[in-house]
């Protein structure tokens, strides 16, 4: 039974709703697991789908825009959806250690779930290119962090080779179980809306997530859980847009560190999604990303990391192309607390400092 149906039934029966079990138990029939699979979970999934009035009104045309806020997963990003599957299957295969390359979110998630499963976690990160919040998570979870003088793509090359020569399981998105877990977000969207959206807007780094969403939408469509498939819109930062420019970017640069990837390993899968969904890939500037980042915070009370805001920034860039009366979902992949430096350096807040501790001075600053 789906999470949404469980909630509805609990209200009908006037009973206390049971705890959400995590996405593997909730969607077991749709996942490659069995009774022998030890489920390693932090009760990920069931993240909110939130209506965004400000963006809907800016686009007009009776368009309804929602965000799927996956930054409310246990470690603060969508990676938890895939990691519960990857770690559970690794545990099923008696693996004692996992490894990943990461710009931050994967390392945090891999470390948390590995420790939950009593396994060692090794993470390779590019020196100086991981946001402070993400690095803090990996360290607190007890990961063995290895920082290299190179970018994410070089780190990924190293961990892929290590995983083929040593007894450690690779848990980057080349691991097929990662995408199996991540597809469940598409299930939740359909269950919330009652159908698939007309457009699904999503940031792209390694491009596994757009492939996972498409997998989920296709599966529910095939089994008549929805009567349409969405058009898939993928967005990359202009300084890190290998899928848009159709070439490897050897020195990718963007404020959105989570998508600062110049050679996505899921390139062919993403291109297949684009073709099958009549989709579109588009590059957006860091300035456009920050505008959307600030808009979500100031107008909607939603604090996402910069890479997440790429989905909303991309939609706003394409607003003239949006069909009237359509329903659109923008994926917010991570929580804003992942990158506090970006928040502090990019806001329009009024910050009064060094006031005398008196009511008069405080009220004067408030201009009441």
Short mmCIF file of C-alpha atoms in Angstrom, two decimals:
data_model
loop_
_atom_site.label_atom_id
_atom_site.label_comp_id
_atom_site.label_asym_id
_atom_site.label_seq_id
_atom_site.Cartn_x
_atom_site.Cartn_y
_atom_site.Cartn_z
CA UNK A 1 0.00 0.00 0.00
CA UNK A 2 1.35 3.46 -0.92
CA UNK A 3 2.19 6.07 1.71
CA UNK A 4 -0.56 8.41 0.47
CA UNK A 5 -3.23 5.67 0.59
CA UNK A 6 -2.05 4.65 4.07
CA UNK A 7 -2.56 8.21 5.30
CA UNK A 8 -6.04 8.42 3.78
CA UNK A 9 -7.06 5.10 5.32
CA UNK A 10 -5.76 6.12 8.73
CA UNK A 11 -7.98 9.20 8.67
CA UNK A 12 -10.99 7.16 7.55
CA UNK A 13 -10.50 4.68 10.38
CA UNK A 14 -9.75 7.48 12.87
CA UNK A 15 -6.62 5.67 13.99
CA UNK A 16 -3.13 6.86 14.74
CA UNK A 17 -0.98 6.78 11.60
CA UNK A 18 1.87 4.28 11.74
CA UNK A 19 5.45 5.40 11.28
CA UNK A 20 6.62 5.66 7.66
CA UNK A 21 8.80 2.54 7.21
CA UNK A 22 11.25 3.86 4.64
CA UNK A 23 11.01 3.53 0.89
CA UNK A 24 12.16 -0.10 0.54
CA UNK A 25 9.33 -1.45 2.67
CA UNK A 26 6.86 1.03 1.20
CA UNK A 27 7.66 0.11 -2.41
CA UNK A 28 9.04 -3.40 -2.02
CA UNK A 29 7.02 -4.80 -4.93
CA UNK A 30 8.71 -2.30 -7.27
CA UNK A 31 12.28 -2.90 -6.10
CA UNK A 32 14.86 -5.67 -6.63
CA UNK A 33 14.79 -6.91 -3.04
CA UNK A 34 13.70 -10.13 -1.35
CA UNK A 35 13.12 -11.51 2.12
CA UNK A 36 16.87 -12.17 2.26
CA UNK A 37 17.72 -8.48 1.80
CA UNK A 38 18.69 -6.81 5.11
CA UNK A 39 16.98 -3.44 4.92
CA UNK A 40 19.30 -0.61 5.97
CA UNK A 41 17.07 2.44 6.37
CA UNK A 42 16.84 5.83 8.04
CA UNK A 43 13.17 6.02 6.99
CA UNK A 44 13.98 8.04 3.89
CA UNK A 45 11.37 9.05 1.32
CA UNK A 46 7.86 10.48 1.76
CA UNK A 47 9.21 13.99 1.17
CA UNK A 48 6.71 16.79 0.59
CA UNK A 49 5.41 18.06 -2.72
CA UNK A 50 4.87 21.78 -2.13
CA UNK A 51 2.82 24.19 -4.27
CA UNK A 52 4.89 27.26 -5.23
CA UNK A 53 2.55 30.22 -5.66
CA UNK A 54 5.20 32.82 -6.56
CA UNK A 55 6.61 30.85 -9.50
CA UNK A 56 3.14 29.76 -10.64
CA UNK A 57 2.01 33.39 -10.74
CA UNK A 58 5.18 34.55 -12.51
CA UNK A 59 4.58 32.02 -15.28
CA UNK A 60 0.81 32.63 -15.40
CA UNK A 61 -1.36 30.77 -17.92
CA UNK A 62 -3.09 28.86 -15.10
CA UNK A 63 0.09 26.86 -14.57
CA UNK A 64 0.62 25.05 -11.27
CA UNK A 65 4.21 24.65 -10.10
CA UNK A 66 5.25 22.34 -7.28
CA UNK A 67 8.61 21.44 -5.79
CA UNK A 68 9.55 17.94 -4.65
CA UNK A 69 11.61 18.84 -1.60
CA UNK A 70 14.02 15.91 -1.30
CA UNK A 71 16.26 18.03 0.89
CA UNK A 72 14.10 16.75 3.75
CA UNK A 73 15.51 13.23 3.51
CA UNK A 74 17.52 12.04 6.56
CA UNK A 75 20.93 13.33 5.43
CA UNK A 76 19.44 16.28 3.60
CA UNK A 77 19.49 15.13 -0.03
CA UNK A 78 17.90 12.83 -2.59
CA UNK A 79 20.95 10.57 -2.38
CA UNK A 80 19.35 8.78 0.57
CA UNK A 81 16.76 7.23 -1.75
CA UNK A 82 19.45 5.44 -3.71
CA UNK A 83 21.74 4.80 -0.80
CA UNK A 84 19.24 2.77 1.22
CA UNK A 85 19.08 0.40 -1.75
CA UNK A 86 22.81 0.37 -2.53
CA UNK A 87 23.85 -0.26 1.07
CA UNK A 88 21.12 -2.86 1.68
CA UNK A 89 22.22 -4.84 -1.38
CA UNK A 90 25.87 -4.50 -0.41
CA UNK A 91 24.98 -5.86 3.02
CA UNK A 92 23.07 -8.72 1.39
CA UNK A 93 26.26 -9.62 -0.47
CA UNK A 94 28.24 -9.65 2.80
CA UNK A 95 30.23 -6.56 1.86
CA UNK A 96 32.09 -4.91 4.75
CA UNK A 97 33.13 -1.62 3.12
CA UNK A 98 31.82 0.85 0.54
CA UNK A 99 33.51 3.60 -1.45
CA UNK A 100 32.39 6.65 -3.43
CA UNK A 101 33.61 9.81 -5.07
CA UNK A 102 31.62 12.85 -4.09
CA UNK A 103 31.05 16.58 -4.32
CA UNK A 104 29.47 16.20 -0.89
CA UNK A 105 25.96 14.78 -0.83
CA UNK A 106 26.92 11.25 -1.84
CA UNK A 107 29.66 11.13 0.77
CA UNK A 108 27.26 12.21 3.52
CA UNK A 109 24.62 9.69 2.51
CA UNK A 110 27.04 6.81 1.91
CA UNK A 111 28.68 7.38 5.29
CA UNK A 112 25.38 7.54 7.17
CA UNK A 113 23.91 4.41 5.64
CA UNK A 114 27.16 2.47 5.80
CA UNK A 115 27.45 3.19 9.50
CA UNK A 116 23.81 2.27 9.95
CA UNK A 117 24.71 -1.08 8.40
CA UNK A 118 27.90 -1.46 10.47
CA UNK A 119 30.18 -1.06 7.44
CA UNK A 120 33.25 1.04 6.68
CA UNK A 121 32.82 4.03 4.36
CA UNK A 122 35.60 5.52 2.23
CA UNK A 123 34.92 8.79 0.38
CA UNK A 124 37.11 10.62 -2.12
CA UNK A 125 36.46 14.34 -2.46
CA UNK A 126 38.03 17.06 -4.61
CA UNK A 127 40.20 19.29 -2.42
CA UNK A 128 38.54 22.64 -1.74
CA UNK A 129 35.36 21.89 -3.68
CA UNK A 130 33.05 20.39 -1.08
CA UNK A 131 30.60 22.63 0.79
CA UNK A 132 31.23 22.85 4.52
CA UNK A 133 27.92 21.35 5.62
CA UNK A 134 28.43 18.24 3.52
CA UNK A 135 32.00 17.66 4.67
CA UNK A 136 30.88 18.05 8.28
CA UNK A 137 28.31 15.31 7.79
CA UNK A 138 30.75 12.81 6.34
CA UNK A 139 33.16 13.42 9.22
CA UNK A 140 30.52 13.13 11.95
CA UNK A 141 29.17 9.92 10.41
CA UNK A 142 32.68 8.50 10.71
CA UNK A 143 33.64 8.18 7.06
CA UNK A 144 37.29 7.81 6.13
CA UNK A 145 37.67 10.92 3.99
CA UNK A 146 40.38 11.14 1.35
CA UNK A 147 40.86 14.52 -0.33
CA UNK A 148 42.63 14.62 -3.69
CA UNK A 149 44.11 17.40 -5.79
CA UNK A 150 41.73 16.91 -8.68
CA UNK A 151 38.09 17.30 -9.61
CA UNK A 152 35.14 14.97 -9.07
CA UNK A 153 35.64 13.19 -12.38
CA UNK A 154 39.21 12.21 -11.44
CA UNK A 155 38.00 11.00 -8.03
CA UNK A 156 35.35 8.87 -9.69
CA UNK A 157 37.91 7.29 -12.02
CA UNK A 158 39.97 6.28 -8.99
CA UNK A 159 37.14 4.75 -6.94
CA UNK A 160 35.81 2.83 -9.94
CA UNK A 161 39.20 1.23 -10.43
CA UNK A 162 39.62 0.48 -6.72
CA UNK A 163 36.21 -1.21 -6.58
CA UNK A 164 37.22 -3.61 -9.35
CA UNK A 165 40.48 -4.62 -7.62
CA UNK A 166 39.63 -4.61 -3.92
CA UNK A 167 36.75 -5.90 -1.72
CA UNK A 168 34.80 -2.65 -1.52
CA UNK A 169 31.45 -1.84 -3.12
CA UNK A 170 31.11 1.28 -5.25
CA UNK A 171 28.00 3.28 -4.32
CA UNK A 172 28.10 6.10 -6.85
CA UNK A 173 25.23 6.28 -9.33
CA UNK A 174 26.91 3.75 -11.62
CA UNK A 175 25.65 1.28 -9.03
CA UNK A 176 22.30 0.18 -10.53
CA UNK A 177 20.63 -0.13 -7.13
CA UNK A 178 21.09 3.60 -6.58
CA UNK A 179 18.75 4.44 -9.44
CA UNK A 180 16.25 1.83 -8.31
CA UNK A 181 15.88 3.63 -5.01
CA UNK A 182 15.80 7.09 -6.55
CA UNK A 183 12.94 6.18 -8.92
CA UNK A 184 10.58 6.06 -5.93
CA UNK A 185 10.36 9.85 -5.92
CA UNK A 186 8.44 9.62 -9.21
CA UNK A 187 6.02 7.21 -7.52
CA UNK A 188 5.42 9.69 -4.70
CA UNK A 189 4.80 12.55 -7.13
CA UNK A 190 2.17 10.56 -9.02
CA UNK A 191 0.51 9.50 -5.78
CA UNK A 192 0.38 13.11 -4.56
CA UNK A 193 -0.91 14.62 -7.81
CA UNK A 194 -3.07 11.68 -8.90
CA UNK A 195 -1.16 11.64 -12.19
CA UNK A 196 2.26 12.40 -13.65
CA UNK A 197 3.06 16.09 -14.13
CA UNK A 198 3.29 17.61 -17.59
CA UNK A 199 6.90 18.71 -17.00
CA UNK A 200 9.53 17.42 -14.59
CA UNK A 201 12.37 19.92 -14.09
CA UNK A 202 15.56 18.64 -12.52
CA UNK A 203 19.21 19.64 -11.96
CA UNK A 204 21.81 17.42 -13.63
CA UNK A 205 25.29 16.58 -12.39
CA UNK A 206 26.18 12.94 -12.98
CA UNK A 207 22.71 12.63 -14.56
CA UNK A 208 21.63 9.54 -12.66
CA UNK A 209 18.60 11.20 -11.06
CA UNK A 210 16.89 12.22 -14.29
CA UNK A 211 17.30 8.63 -15.46
CA UNK A 212 15.85 7.31 -12.19
CA UNK A 213 12.80 9.59 -12.34
CA UNK A 214 12.09 8.53 -15.90
CA UNK A 215 12.33 4.89 -14.85
CA UNK A 216 9.78 5.50 -12.10
CA UNK A 217 7.37 7.42 -14.29
CA UNK A 218 7.55 4.70 -16.95
CA UNK A 219 6.87 1.91 -14.46
CA UNK A 220 3.79 3.58 -12.99
CA UNK A 221 2.54 4.47 -16.48
CA UNK A 222 2.98 0.89 -17.67
CA UNK A 223 0.94 -0.37 -14.71
CA UNK A 224 -1.75 2.30 -15.26
CA UNK A 225 -0.94 4.24 -12.10
CA UNK A 226 -0.82 7.33 -14.34
CA UNK A 227 -2.20 8.02 -17.79
CA UNK A 228 0.65 10.14 -19.17
CA UNK A 229 4.41 10.59 -19.08
CA UNK A 230 6.07 13.94 -18.35
CA UNK A 231 8.40 15.92 -20.52
CA UNK A 232 11.80 15.77 -18.81
CA UNK A 233 13.70 19.06 -18.54
CA UNK A 234 17.31 18.84 -17.31
CA UNK A 235 19.34 21.87 -16.23
CA UNK A 236 23.07 22.37 -15.79
CA UNK A 237 25.13 25.36 -14.71
CA UNK A 238 26.63 27.16 -17.69
CA UNK A 239 30.19 26.59 -16.41
CA UNK A 240 29.51 22.89 -15.94
CA UNK A 241 27.23 21.81 -18.76
CA UNK A 242 28.68 18.79 -20.58
CA UNK A 243 25.27 17.39 -21.54
CA UNK A 244 24.10 20.72 -22.92
CA UNK A 245 27.27 21.42 -24.89
CA UNK A 246 27.77 17.74 -25.78
CA UNK A 247 31.40 17.66 -24.69
CA UNK A 248 33.51 16.91 -21.63
CA UNK A 249 34.19 19.96 -19.45
CA UNK A 250 37.65 19.41 -18.02
CA UNK A 251 37.53 22.23 -15.47
CA UNK A 252 33.85 22.66 -14.53
CA UNK A 253 33.01 25.75 -12.51
CA UNK A 254 29.79 26.82 -10.77
CA UNK A 255 28.56 28.03 -7.40
CA UNK A 256 26.29 24.97 -7.42
CA UNK A 257 28.90 22.51 -6.18
CA UNK A 258 26.58 19.49 -6.26
CA UNK A 259 26.41 19.66 -10.06
CA UNK A 260 30.01 20.70 -10.69
CA UNK A 261 30.70 17.62 -12.82
CA UNK A 262 32.29 17.77 -16.25
CA UNK A 263 32.00 14.17 -17.43
CA UNK A 264 28.73 12.57 -16.22
CA UNK A 265 28.85 8.78 -16.07
CA UNK A 266 25.15 8.49 -16.86
CA UNK A 267 25.44 10.53 -20.05
CA UNK A 268 23.90 7.94 -22.37
CA UNK A 269 21.02 7.19 -20.02
CA UNK A 270 20.23 10.89 -19.73
CA UNK A 271 20.33 11.41 -23.48
CA UNK A 272 17.95 8.47 -23.87
CA UNK A 273 15.53 10.11 -21.41
CA UNK A 274 15.72 13.35 -23.34
CA UNK A 275 14.87 11.61 -26.60
CA UNK A 276 12.11 9.38 -25.23
CA UNK A 277 10.35 12.17 -23.33
CA UNK A 278 10.79 14.84 -26.01
CA UNK A 279 12.75 16.61 -23.32
CA UNK A 280 15.24 19.43 -23.28
CA UNK A 281 18.59 20.19 -21.65
CA UNK A 282 19.50 23.80 -20.92
CA UNK A 283 22.39 25.70 -19.33
CA UNK A 284 21.68 28.41 -16.78
CA UNK A 285 24.02 30.96 -15.24
CA UNK A 286 25.07 31.11 -11.62
CA UNK A 287 23.23 34.43 -11.41
CA UNK A 288 20.00 32.75 -12.52
CA UNK A 289 20.54 29.96 -10.00
CA UNK A 290 21.03 32.45 -7.15
CA UNK A 291 17.93 34.40 -8.16
CA UNK A 292 15.83 31.23 -7.91
CA UNK A 293 17.62 30.23 -4.69
CA UNK A 294 16.72 33.55 -3.06
CA UNK A 295 13.18 33.53 -4.45
CA UNK A 296 12.44 30.14 -2.89
CA UNK A 297 13.71 31.32 0.46
CA UNK A 298 12.18 34.80 0.54
CA UNK A 299 8.84 34.05 -1.14
CA UNK A 300 8.17 30.44 -0.17
CA UNK A 301 10.13 29.76 3.02
CA UNK A 302 12.05 26.94 1.35
CA UNK A 303 15.80 26.69 1.93
CA UNK A 304 17.47 24.53 -0.70
CA UNK A 305 21.08 24.18 -1.74
CA UNK A 306 22.16 26.15 -4.85
CA UNK A 307 22.17 23.13 -7.19
CA UNK A 308 18.54 22.43 -6.28
CA UNK A 309 17.50 25.91 -7.34
CA UNK A 310 18.73 25.11 -10.86
CA UNK A 311 15.44 23.33 -11.55
CA UNK A 312 13.40 26.44 -10.73
CA UNK A 313 15.87 28.74 -12.50
CA UNK A 314 15.62 26.61 -15.62
CA UNK A 315 11.83 26.64 -15.53
CA UNK A 316 11.76 30.43 -15.23
CA UNK A 317 14.13 30.69 -18.19
CA UNK A 318 11.67 28.62 -20.24
CA UNK A 319 8.48 30.21 -18.91
CA UNK A 320 7.35 31.40 -22.35
CA UNK A 321 7.42 27.79 -23.56
CA UNK A 322 5.30 26.41 -20.72
CA UNK A 323 1.90 25.15 -22.00
CA UNK A 324 -1.12 26.76 -20.38
CA UNK A 325 -3.02 24.78 -17.74
CA UNK A 326 -0.02 22.54 -17.16
CA UNK A 327 1.27 21.01 -13.94
CA UNK A 328 5.01 21.20 -13.34
CA UNK A 329 7.23 19.66 -10.68
CA UNK A 330 10.70 21.02 -9.95
CA UNK A 331 13.01 18.71 -8.02
CA UNK A 332 14.87 20.23 -5.08
CA UNK A 333 17.67 17.76 -4.54
CA UNK A 334 19.27 19.07 -1.35
CA UNK A 335 18.83 21.12 1.80
CA UNK A 336 20.17 24.66 2.08
CA UNK A 337 22.05 23.82 5.27
CA UNK A 338 24.44 21.81 3.09
CA UNK A 339 26.09 25.05 1.96
CA UNK A 340 25.87 27.73 4.67
CA UNK A 341 28.55 29.89 3.06
CA UNK A 342 26.40 30.36 -0.03
CA UNK A 343 23.46 31.41 2.12
CA UNK A 344 25.48 33.93 4.09
CA UNK A 345 26.96 35.44 0.93
CA UNK A 346 23.75 35.51 -1.12
CA UNK A 347 20.74 37.05 0.61
CA UNK A 348 18.82 40.30 0.82
CA UNK A 349 18.11 40.09 4.53
CA UNK A 350 18.36 43.07 6.88
CA UNK A 351 20.89 42.25 9.59
CA UNK A 352 21.14 44.80 12.42
CA UNK A 353 24.32 44.45 14.47
CA UNK A 354 25.92 45.91 17.59
CA UNK A 355 22.78 47.47 19.06
CA UNK A 356 22.65 48.49 22.68
CA UNK A 357 20.56 45.96 24.66
CA UNK A 358 17.58 48.28 25.20
CA UNK A 359 13.96 48.13 24.10
CA UNK A 360 14.22 51.59 22.56
CA UNK A 361 17.16 50.69 20.35
CA UNK A 362 15.58 47.41 19.23
CA UNK A 363 12.22 49.06 18.44
CA UNK A 364 14.01 51.86 16.59
CA UNK A 365 15.79 49.29 14.42
CA UNK A 366 12.44 47.60 13.79
CA UNK A 367 10.97 50.98 12.68
CA UNK A 368 7.75 50.33 14.55
#
